[in-house]
Coordinates of C-alpha atoms in Angstrom, one line a residue:
Chain Y
M1 CA 0.0 0.0 0.0
Q2 CA 1.7 3.2 -1.2
N3 CA 0.7 6.8 -0.8
R4 CA -1.6 6.6 -3.7
G5 CA -1.3 9.5 -6.1
G6 CA -0.5 12.0 -3.3
I7 CA -3.2 10.8 -0.9
I8 CA -1.6 10.0 2.4
L9 CA -3.1 7.1 4.3
S10 CA -2.7 6.6 8.0
N11 CA -4.6 4.6 10.7
T12 CA -3.7 7.2 13.4
E13 CA -6.1 10.0 14.3
T14 CA -3.9 12.6 12.7
V15 CA -1.1 12.4 10.2
P16 CA 2.0 12.4 12.3
G17 CA 4.1 15.5 11.6
K18 CA 1.2 17.3 9.9
R19 CA -1.8 19.4 10.9
I20 CA -5.4 18.8 9.8
V21 CA -7.0 21.9 8.4
E22 CA -10.3 20.5 7.1
F23 CA -12.5 17.5 7.6
Y24 CA -14.5 16.0 4.7
G25 CA -16.3 13.2 6.5
V26 CA -16.3 9.4 6.2
V27 CA -14.9 7.8 3.1
T28 CA -15.5 4.1 2.3
G29 CA -14.5 1.5 -0.3
N30 CA -15.6 -2.1 -0.6
T31 CA -15.3 -5.1 -2.8
V32 CA -17.1 -8.5 -2.7
R33 CA -15.0 -11.5 -3.9
A34 CA -15.8 -15.1 -4.5
K35 CA -13.1 -17.8 -4.4
H36 CA -11.5 -19.1 -7.5
L37 CA -12.2 -22.8 -8.1
G38 CA -8.6 -23.7 -8.9
R39 CA -7.4 -22.0 -5.8
D40 CA -10.2 -23.7 -3.8
I41 CA -9.0 -27.2 -4.9
M42 CA -5.4 -26.4 -4.0
A43 CA -6.6 -25.0 -0.6
G44 CA -8.6 -28.2 -0.1
L45 CA -5.5 -30.3 -0.5
K46 CA -3.5 -27.9 1.7
N47 CA -6.2 -28.3 4.4
I48 CA -5.0 -31.8 5.0
V49 CA -1.5 -30.8 6.1
G50 CA -2.3 -27.3 7.4
G51 CA -0.1 -24.3 6.9
E52 CA -0.5 -21.2 4.8
L53 CA -3.0 -21.0 2.0
V54 CA -1.0 -18.8 -0.2
G55 CA -3.7 -18.4 -2.9
Y56 CA -6.1 -17.0 -0.4
T57 CA -3.6 -14.7 1.2
E58 CA -3.0 -13.1 -2.2
L59 CA -6.6 -13.0 -3.1
L60 CA -7.5 -11.2 0.1
Q61 CA -4.6 -8.8 -0.3
E62 CA -5.6 -7.9 -3.9
S63 CA -9.2 -7.4 -2.8
R64 CA -8.2 -5.2 0.2
N65 CA -6.0 -3.1 -2.1
E66 CA -9.0 -2.6 -4.4
A67 CA -11.3 -1.6 -1.5
T68 CA -8.6 0.9 -0.4
D69 CA -8.3 2.3 -3.9
R70 CA -12.0 2.9 -4.1
M71 CA -11.8 4.7 -0.7
V72 CA -8.9 6.8 -1.9
E73 CA -10.8 7.7 -5.1
Q74 CA -13.8 8.9 -3.0
A75 CA -11.5 11.0 -0.8
R76 CA -9.9 12.5 -3.9
S77 CA -13.2 13.4 -5.4
M78 CA -14.1 15.3 -2.2
G79 CA -10.9 17.3 -2.4
A80 CA -9.1 15.5 0.5
N81 CA -5.4 14.9 0.4
A82 CA -5.2 12.4 3.3
V83 CA -7.4 9.7 4.8
V84 CA -6.9 9.2 8.6
N85 CA -8.0 6.6 11.1
V86 CA -8.3 3.9 8.3
R87 CA -10.0 0.7 9.5
F88 CA -10.5 -2.6 7.7
A89 CA -13.3 -5.1 8.0
T90 CA -14.0 -8.4 6.5
S91 CA -17.4 -10.2 6.5
S92 CA -18.5 -13.5 5.0
I93 CA -21.8 -12.6 3.3
A94 CA -22.5 -15.8 1.4
Q95 CA -21.0 -19.2 0.8
G96 CA -17.6 -18.8 -0.6
A97 CA -17.8 -15.0 -0.9
A98 CA -16.5 -12.3 1.4
E99 CA -16.8 -8.5 1.5
L100 CA -13.7 -6.5 2.2
F101 CA -14.3 -3.1 3.4
A102 CA -12.0 -0.1 4.1
Y103 CA -13.1 3.2 5.7
G104 CA -11.6 6.3 7.2
T105 CA -12.0 10.0 7.5
G106 CA -11.1 12.2 4.5
V107 CA -9.1 15.3 5.6
R108 CA -6.9 18.0 4.3
V109 CA -3.5 18.3 5.9
E110 CA -0.7 20.8 5.6
Chain E
M1 CA -11.4 -57.5 -4.3
G2 CA -13.2 -59.3 -1.6
L3 CA -15.4 -57.6 0.9
E4 CA -12.8 -57.7 3.7
T5 CA -10.3 -55.9 1.5
I6 CA -12.7 -53.1 0.9
Q7 CA -13.5 -52.9 4.6
L8 CA -9.8 -52.8 5.4
V9 CA -9.2 -50.0 2.9
N10 CA -12.2 -48.1 4.3
F11 CA -10.7 -48.4 7.8
L12 CA -7.0 -47.8 6.9
L13 CA -7.4 -44.9 4.5
P14 CA -8.7 -42.3 7.1
L15 CA -6.2 -43.6 9.6
G16 CA -3.4 -43.3 7.2
L17 CA -4.5 -39.8 6.3
L18 CA -4.6 -39.0 10.0
V19 CA -1.1 -40.2 10.6
F20 CA 0.2 -38.4 7.4
A21 CA -1.5 -35.2 8.4
Y22 CA -0.1 -35.4 12.0
L23 CA 3.5 -36.0 10.9
L24 CA 3.5 -33.4 8.1
G25 CA 1.4 -30.8 10.1
A26 CA 3.7 -31.1 13.1
W27 CA 6.8 -30.7 10.9
I28 CA 5.3 -27.6 9.1
E29 CA 4.5 -26.0 12.4
R30 CA 8.0 -26.6 13.9
R31 CA 9.6 -25.2 10.8
H32 CA 7.4 -22.2 10.8
Y33 CA 8.1 -21.5 14.5
R34 CA 11.9 -21.7 13.9
D35 CA 11.5 -19.3 11.0
I36 CA 9.4 -16.8 13.0
L37 CA 11.8 -16.8 15.9
A38 CA 14.8 -16.2 13.6
R39 CA 13.0 -13.3 11.8
E40 CA 11.8 -11.8 15.1
A41 CA 15.3 -11.8 16.5
G42 CA 16.5 -9.8 13.5
L43 CA 13.8 -7.1 13.9
R44 CA 14.0 -6.6 17.6
S45 CA 15.5 -3.1 17.2
F46 CA 12.6 -1.9 15.0
P47 CA 10.0 -0.1 17.1
V48 CA 6.5 -1.5 16.6
V49 CA 3.9 0.0 19.0
T50 CA 0.2 -0.3 19.5
F51 CA -0.3 3.3 20.6
E52 CA -0.5 6.4 18.4
T53 CA 1.0 9.1 20.7
L54 CA 4.6 9.4 19.7
P55 CA 7.5 10.4 21.9
D56 CA 8.0 14.1 21.7
N57 CA 11.5 13.9 20.3
W58 CA 10.4 11.9 17.2
Q59 CA 10.4 14.1 14.1
V60 CA 8.2 12.5 11.4
E61 CA 9.1 13.0 7.8
S62 CA 6.5 10.8 6.0
V63 CA 4.0 8.2 6.8
E64 CA 2.5 5.2 5.0
L65 CA -0.2 2.7 5.9
V66 CA 1.4 -0.7 5.9
S67 CA -0.2 -4.1 6.3
G68 CA 0.7 -7.8 6.4
S69 CA -1.7 -10.7 6.2
V70 CA -1.7 -14.5 6.1
V71 CA -4.4 -17.1 5.6
I72 CA -3.7 -20.2 7.5
S73 CA -5.4 -23.5 8.1
L74 CA -5.3 -26.3 10.6
D75 CA -4.1 -29.8 9.5
Y76 CA -6.6 -32.7 9.3
F77 CA -5.3 -34.4 12.5
K78 CA -5.6 -31.3 14.6
R79 CA -9.1 -30.6 13.2
V80 CA -10.3 -34.0 14.2
I81 CA -8.8 -33.5 17.7
A82 CA -10.5 -30.1 17.9
G83 CA -13.8 -31.6 16.8
L84 CA -13.5 -34.2 19.6
R85 CA -12.6 -31.5 22.1
A86 CA -15.7 -29.5 21.1
L87 CA -17.9 -32.4 22.4
V88 CA -16.7 -32.0 26.0
G89 CA -15.7 -28.3 25.9
G90 CA -12.7 -26.8 27.5
R91 CA -9.4 -25.5 26.2
V92 CA -8.9 -26.3 22.5
K93 CA -5.1 -26.6 22.6
T94 CA -4.6 -27.5 18.9
Y95 CA -5.9 -24.1 17.8
E96 CA -3.7 -22.0 20.0
P97 CA -0.4 -22.4 18.2
L98 CA -2.1 -21.9 14.8
L99 CA -3.6 -18.5 15.7
D100 CA -0.4 -17.5 17.5
R101 CA 1.9 -18.2 14.5
A102 CA -0.5 -16.7 12.0
R103 CA -0.6 -13.5 14.0
R104 CA 3.1 -13.3 14.4
E105 CA 3.6 -14.0 10.7
A106 CA 1.3 -11.2 9.7
V107 CA 3.1 -8.8 12.0
L108 CA 6.5 -9.9 10.6
R109 CA 5.3 -9.3 7.0
M110 CA 4.1 -5.9 7.9
V111 CA 7.4 -5.0 9.6
E112 CA 9.5 -6.4 6.9
H113 CA 7.6 -4.4 4.3
A114 CA 8.0 -1.2 6.3
Q115 CA 11.7 -1.9 6.8
A116 CA 12.3 -2.7 3.1
N117 CA 10.7 0.6 2.2
G118 CA 13.0 2.6 4.5
Y119 CA 10.7 3.4 7.4
D120 CA 12.0 3.5 10.9
A121 CA 9.0 2.6 13.1
I122 CA 5.3 1.5 13.0
A123 CA 2.7 3.2 15.2
N124 CA -0.9 2.2 16.1
V125 CA -0.6 -1.4 15.1
R126 CA -4.0 -3.2 15.0
L127 CA -4.6 -6.9 14.6
E128 CA -7.7 -8.4 13.1
T129 CA -8.9 -12.0 12.8
S130 CA -11.5 -13.3 10.4
R131 CA -12.7 -16.7 9.5
L132 CA -13.3 -17.3 5.8
A133 CA -16.5 -19.0 4.9
N134 CA -16.1 -22.4 3.2
S135 CA -17.7 -23.0 -0.1
R136 CA -19.2 -26.3 0.9
G137 CA -21.6 -24.5 3.2
D138 CA -22.2 -27.5 5.4
G139 CA -20.2 -26.1 8.3
N140 CA -17.6 -28.8 8.0
G141 CA -14.0 -28.2 7.0
T142 CA -12.5 -24.8 7.0
A143 CA -11.4 -22.3 4.3
G144 CA -8.9 -20.9 6.7
I145 CA -8.5 -18.0 9.1
E146 CA -7.1 -14.7 8.0
M147 CA -4.9 -12.6 10.2
L148 CA -4.4 -9.0 9.3
A149 CA -1.9 -6.7 10.9
F150 CA -1.8 -3.0 9.9
G151 CA -0.3 0.2 11.2
T152 CA 1.2 3.5 10.2
A153 CA 4.8 3.3 9.2
L154 CA 6.9 6.4 10.1
S155 CA 10.0 7.7 8.5
L156 CA 11.9 9.7 11.1
S157 CA 14.4 12.4 10.5
R158 CA 15.4 12.5 14.2
R159 CA 14.6 10.4 17.2

């Protein structure tokens, strides 16, 4: 997760070393993903011996990145240059599908 | 194949799978712990804190949201043991090392990412755990447990 196109992300209440001059309100981004069949079969085999399910780790990371991107896009359209107090949430909404959700507060810092 | 042979196979196959899962699962876990301990020893001087108030003498140059995650699953043998344990209740010992090592792995990945990108510390670290739904939908088996660690990486000009 980089500082996407000039938008600073932080999960602290302020951006350390900077001062918040304006608040724009809550910004959110989400994505719903279902599991890939091929990955599911591999994960099924891996379930026998335990350990990391690499395919799922990557899948969730990509999805979380996308949710974050959408959040950043919303912040940018509001005129914010930073999103503070970012939180992540994951919820299983249906069989084999999960929602990944990112939210924070869009602010202007200087 | 006679009837006895089929019965024998039906009995031995799950048993063999259980033994196989036990041996390989235990080996994977031991290897993972060795790896975690070695990497943690190397990162001991890197400050990773769960609070967001920084010491007064830290001068922050730039920040970045960093995260590390891992999806991990229990081996077949331990799942069976945990299932039996659930009948009588009490401490489910087989799950404890799984969650512990997944969490430490997630933190390590986050810290390693921050260090590789030239940051000096991570503030306000948060840990989250979520269980992935399995596609079978019968409640059996598991699709794994995701551990997520995230925090604000800080680049310091003075500390």
